mmCIF file of C-alpha atoms in Angstrom:
data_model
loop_
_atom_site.group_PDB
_atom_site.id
_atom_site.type_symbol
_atom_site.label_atom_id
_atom_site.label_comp_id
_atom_site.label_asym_id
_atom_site.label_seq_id
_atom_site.Cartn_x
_atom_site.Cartn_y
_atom_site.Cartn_z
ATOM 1 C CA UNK A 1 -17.805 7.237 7.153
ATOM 2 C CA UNK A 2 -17.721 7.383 10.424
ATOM 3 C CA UNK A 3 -14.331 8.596 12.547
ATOM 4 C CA UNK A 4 -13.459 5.197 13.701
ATOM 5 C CA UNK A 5 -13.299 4.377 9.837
ATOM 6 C CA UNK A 6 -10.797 7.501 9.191
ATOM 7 C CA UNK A 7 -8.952 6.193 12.368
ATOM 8 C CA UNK A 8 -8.866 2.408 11.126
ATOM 9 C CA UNK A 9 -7.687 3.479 7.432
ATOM 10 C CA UNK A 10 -4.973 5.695 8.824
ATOM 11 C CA UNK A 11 -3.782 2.979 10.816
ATOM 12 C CA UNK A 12 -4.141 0.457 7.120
ATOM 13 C CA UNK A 13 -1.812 3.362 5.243
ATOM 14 C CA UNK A 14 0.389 2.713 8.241
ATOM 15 C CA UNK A 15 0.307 -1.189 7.770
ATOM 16 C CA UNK A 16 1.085 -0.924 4.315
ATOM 17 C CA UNK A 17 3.973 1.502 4.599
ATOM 18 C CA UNK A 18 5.540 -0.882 6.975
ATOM 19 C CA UNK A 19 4.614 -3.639 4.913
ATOM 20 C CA UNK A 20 6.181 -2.393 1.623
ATOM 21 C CA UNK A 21 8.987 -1.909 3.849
ATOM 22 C CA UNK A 22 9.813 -5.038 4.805
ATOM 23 C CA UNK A 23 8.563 -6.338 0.916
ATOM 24 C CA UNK A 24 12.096 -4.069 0.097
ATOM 25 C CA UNK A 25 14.167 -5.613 2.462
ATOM 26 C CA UNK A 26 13.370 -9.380 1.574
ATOM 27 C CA UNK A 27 14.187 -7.967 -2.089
ATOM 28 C CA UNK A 28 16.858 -6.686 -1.442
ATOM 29 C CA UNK A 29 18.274 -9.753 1.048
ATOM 30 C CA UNK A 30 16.636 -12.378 -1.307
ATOM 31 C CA UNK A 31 19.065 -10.588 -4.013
ATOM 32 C CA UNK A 32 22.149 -10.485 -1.623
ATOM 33 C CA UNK A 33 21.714 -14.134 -1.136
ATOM 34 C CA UNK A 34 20.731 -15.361 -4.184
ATOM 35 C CA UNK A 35 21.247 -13.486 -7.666
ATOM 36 C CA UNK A 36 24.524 -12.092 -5.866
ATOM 37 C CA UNK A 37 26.175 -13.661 -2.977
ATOM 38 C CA UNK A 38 29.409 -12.624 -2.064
ATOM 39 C CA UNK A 39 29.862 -9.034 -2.611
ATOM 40 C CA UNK A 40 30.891 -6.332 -0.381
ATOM 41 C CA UNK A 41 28.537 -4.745 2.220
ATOM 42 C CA UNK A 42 29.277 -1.345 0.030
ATOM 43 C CA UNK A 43 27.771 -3.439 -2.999
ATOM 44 C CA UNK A 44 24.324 -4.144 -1.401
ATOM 45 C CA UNK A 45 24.072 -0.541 0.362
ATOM 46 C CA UNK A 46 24.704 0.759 -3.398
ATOM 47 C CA UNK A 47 21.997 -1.405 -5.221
ATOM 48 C CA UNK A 48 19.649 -1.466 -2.487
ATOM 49 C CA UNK A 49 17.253 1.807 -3.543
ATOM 50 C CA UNK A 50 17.604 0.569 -6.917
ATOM 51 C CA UNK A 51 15.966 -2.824 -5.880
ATOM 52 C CA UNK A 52 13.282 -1.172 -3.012
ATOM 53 C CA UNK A 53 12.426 0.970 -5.855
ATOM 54 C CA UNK A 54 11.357 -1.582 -8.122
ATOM 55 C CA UNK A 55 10.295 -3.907 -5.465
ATOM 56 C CA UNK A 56 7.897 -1.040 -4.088
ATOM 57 C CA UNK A 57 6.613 -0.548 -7.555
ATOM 58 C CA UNK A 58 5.200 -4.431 -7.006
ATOM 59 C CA UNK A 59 4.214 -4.882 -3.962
ATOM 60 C CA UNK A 60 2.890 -1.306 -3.240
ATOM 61 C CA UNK A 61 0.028 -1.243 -5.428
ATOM 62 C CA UNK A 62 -1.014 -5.050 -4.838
ATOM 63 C CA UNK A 63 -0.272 -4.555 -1.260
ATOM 64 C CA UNK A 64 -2.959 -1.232 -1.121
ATOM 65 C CA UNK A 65 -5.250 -3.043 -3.261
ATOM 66 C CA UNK A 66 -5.221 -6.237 -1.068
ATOM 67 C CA UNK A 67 -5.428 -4.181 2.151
ATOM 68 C CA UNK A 68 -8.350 -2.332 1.445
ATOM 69 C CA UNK A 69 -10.139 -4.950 0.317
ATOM 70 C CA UNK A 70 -9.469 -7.406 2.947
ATOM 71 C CA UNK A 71 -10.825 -4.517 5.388
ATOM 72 C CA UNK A 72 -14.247 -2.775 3.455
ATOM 73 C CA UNK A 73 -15.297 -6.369 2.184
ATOM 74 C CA UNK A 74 -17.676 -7.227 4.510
ATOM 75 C CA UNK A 75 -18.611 -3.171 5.527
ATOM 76 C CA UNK A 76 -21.301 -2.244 2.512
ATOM 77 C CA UNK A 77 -22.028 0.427 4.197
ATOM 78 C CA UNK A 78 -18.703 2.125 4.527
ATOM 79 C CA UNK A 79 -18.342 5.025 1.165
ATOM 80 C CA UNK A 80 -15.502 2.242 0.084
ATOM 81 C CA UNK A 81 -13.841 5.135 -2.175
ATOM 82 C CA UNK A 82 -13.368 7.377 0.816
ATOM 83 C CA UNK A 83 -11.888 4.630 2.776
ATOM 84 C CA UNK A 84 -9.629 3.710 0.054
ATOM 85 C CA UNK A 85 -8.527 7.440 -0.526
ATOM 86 C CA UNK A 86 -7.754 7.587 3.304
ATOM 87 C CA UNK A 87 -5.553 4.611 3.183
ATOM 88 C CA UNK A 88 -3.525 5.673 0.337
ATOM 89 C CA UNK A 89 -3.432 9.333 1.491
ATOM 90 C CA UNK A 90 -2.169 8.431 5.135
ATOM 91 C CA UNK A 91 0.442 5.910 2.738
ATOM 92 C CA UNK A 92 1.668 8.824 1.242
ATOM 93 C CA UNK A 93 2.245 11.279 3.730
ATOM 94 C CA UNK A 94 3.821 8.815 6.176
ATOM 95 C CA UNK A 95 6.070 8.060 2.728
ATOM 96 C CA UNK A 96 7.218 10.932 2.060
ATOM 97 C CA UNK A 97 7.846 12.105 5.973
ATOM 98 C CA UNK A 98 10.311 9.137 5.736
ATOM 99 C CA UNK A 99 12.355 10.622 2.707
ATOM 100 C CA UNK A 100 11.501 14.393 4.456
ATOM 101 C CA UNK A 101 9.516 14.865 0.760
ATOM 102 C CA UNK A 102 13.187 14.755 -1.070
ATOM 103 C CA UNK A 103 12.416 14.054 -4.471
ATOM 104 C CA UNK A 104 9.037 13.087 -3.612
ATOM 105 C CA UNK A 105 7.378 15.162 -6.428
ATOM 106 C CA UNK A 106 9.798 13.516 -9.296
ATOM 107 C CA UNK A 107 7.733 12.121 -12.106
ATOM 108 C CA UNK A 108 9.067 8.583 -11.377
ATOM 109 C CA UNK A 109 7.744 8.635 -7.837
ATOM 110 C CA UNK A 110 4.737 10.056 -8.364
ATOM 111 C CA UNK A 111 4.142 7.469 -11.335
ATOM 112 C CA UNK A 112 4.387 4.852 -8.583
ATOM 113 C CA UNK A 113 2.103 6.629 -6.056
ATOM 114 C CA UNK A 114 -0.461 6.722 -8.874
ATOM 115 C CA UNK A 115 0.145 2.851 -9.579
ATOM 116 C CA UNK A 116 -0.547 2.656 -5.287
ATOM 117 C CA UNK A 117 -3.543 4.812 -5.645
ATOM 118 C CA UNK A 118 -5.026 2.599 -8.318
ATOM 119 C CA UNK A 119 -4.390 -0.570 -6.314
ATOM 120 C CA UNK A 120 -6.229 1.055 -3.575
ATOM 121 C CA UNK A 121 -9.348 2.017 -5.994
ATOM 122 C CA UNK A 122 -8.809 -1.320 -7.184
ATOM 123 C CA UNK A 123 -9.530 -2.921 -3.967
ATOM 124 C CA UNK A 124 -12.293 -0.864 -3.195
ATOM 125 C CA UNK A 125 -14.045 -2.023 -6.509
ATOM 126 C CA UNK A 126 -13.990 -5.307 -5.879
ATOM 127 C CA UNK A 127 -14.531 -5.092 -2.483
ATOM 128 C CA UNK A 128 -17.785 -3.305 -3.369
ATOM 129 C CA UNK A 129 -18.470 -6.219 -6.202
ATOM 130 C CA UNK A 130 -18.023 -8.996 -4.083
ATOM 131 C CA UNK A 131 -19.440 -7.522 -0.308
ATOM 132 C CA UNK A 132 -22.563 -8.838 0.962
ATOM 133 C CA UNK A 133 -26.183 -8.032 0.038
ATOM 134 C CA UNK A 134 -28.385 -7.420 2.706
ATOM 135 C CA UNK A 135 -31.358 -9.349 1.766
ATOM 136 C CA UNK A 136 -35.505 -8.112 1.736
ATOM 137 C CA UNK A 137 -35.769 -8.800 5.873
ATOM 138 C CA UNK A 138 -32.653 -6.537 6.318
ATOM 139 C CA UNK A 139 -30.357 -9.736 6.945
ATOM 140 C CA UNK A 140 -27.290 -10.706 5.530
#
């Protein structure tokens, strides 16, 4: 990989991060307005890391997988697993700088990074499966 590549999938962890993000706060305001409207504002701030937590457990992994793929499909020639290592490593340090690593390291959470690391690989396999082919006369 080149260092434009380690640039660009720092800057995909980044995306995600910020898209998980806001994937936790439409769960947690689709919740507020629909499965429980009406409660106190000390309600919602007391159930909201219970709902980001399961919400992140979603859309984290899918959202890795997706990412990756969507950006090493059509670069064969990019070490995919690298790239998709990257991503999810730049993910998780920019993760747990948010919490300042508290409880970080908790079996729980690290299940779920592992779940976000395997979405990444996930999306590197099939972006590997499905890029293109260069063809005999070097074309694609």
């Amino acid at each position: 990989m080149r260092p434009a590549d380690y640039a660009k999938a720092i800057l995909i962890g980044m995306l995600a991060l910020g898209l998980d993000l806001a994937a936790a706060t439409a769960a947690i305001f689709v919740y507020s307005m629909m499965i429980e409207p009406g409660r106190s504002v000390e309600y919602y701030t007391a159930v909201a890391p219970g709902i980001a937590a399961w919400s992140t457990r979603i859309a984290g992994p899918l959202l890795l997988g997706g990412l990756v793929y969507a950006f090493s499909r059509r670069r064969p020639d990019r070490d995919v697993w690298v790239f998709a290592l990257v991503v999810w490593f730049a993910y998780f340090v920019l993760d747990g700088a948010a919490v300042g690593y508290r409880g970080y390291f908790a079996p729980v959470v690290l299940m779920t990074l592992m779940s976000k690391l395997a979405g990444a690989l996930a999306g590197g396999a099939l972006a590997s499966a499905t890029a293109p082919r260069a063809s005999e006369d070097g074309r694609r």
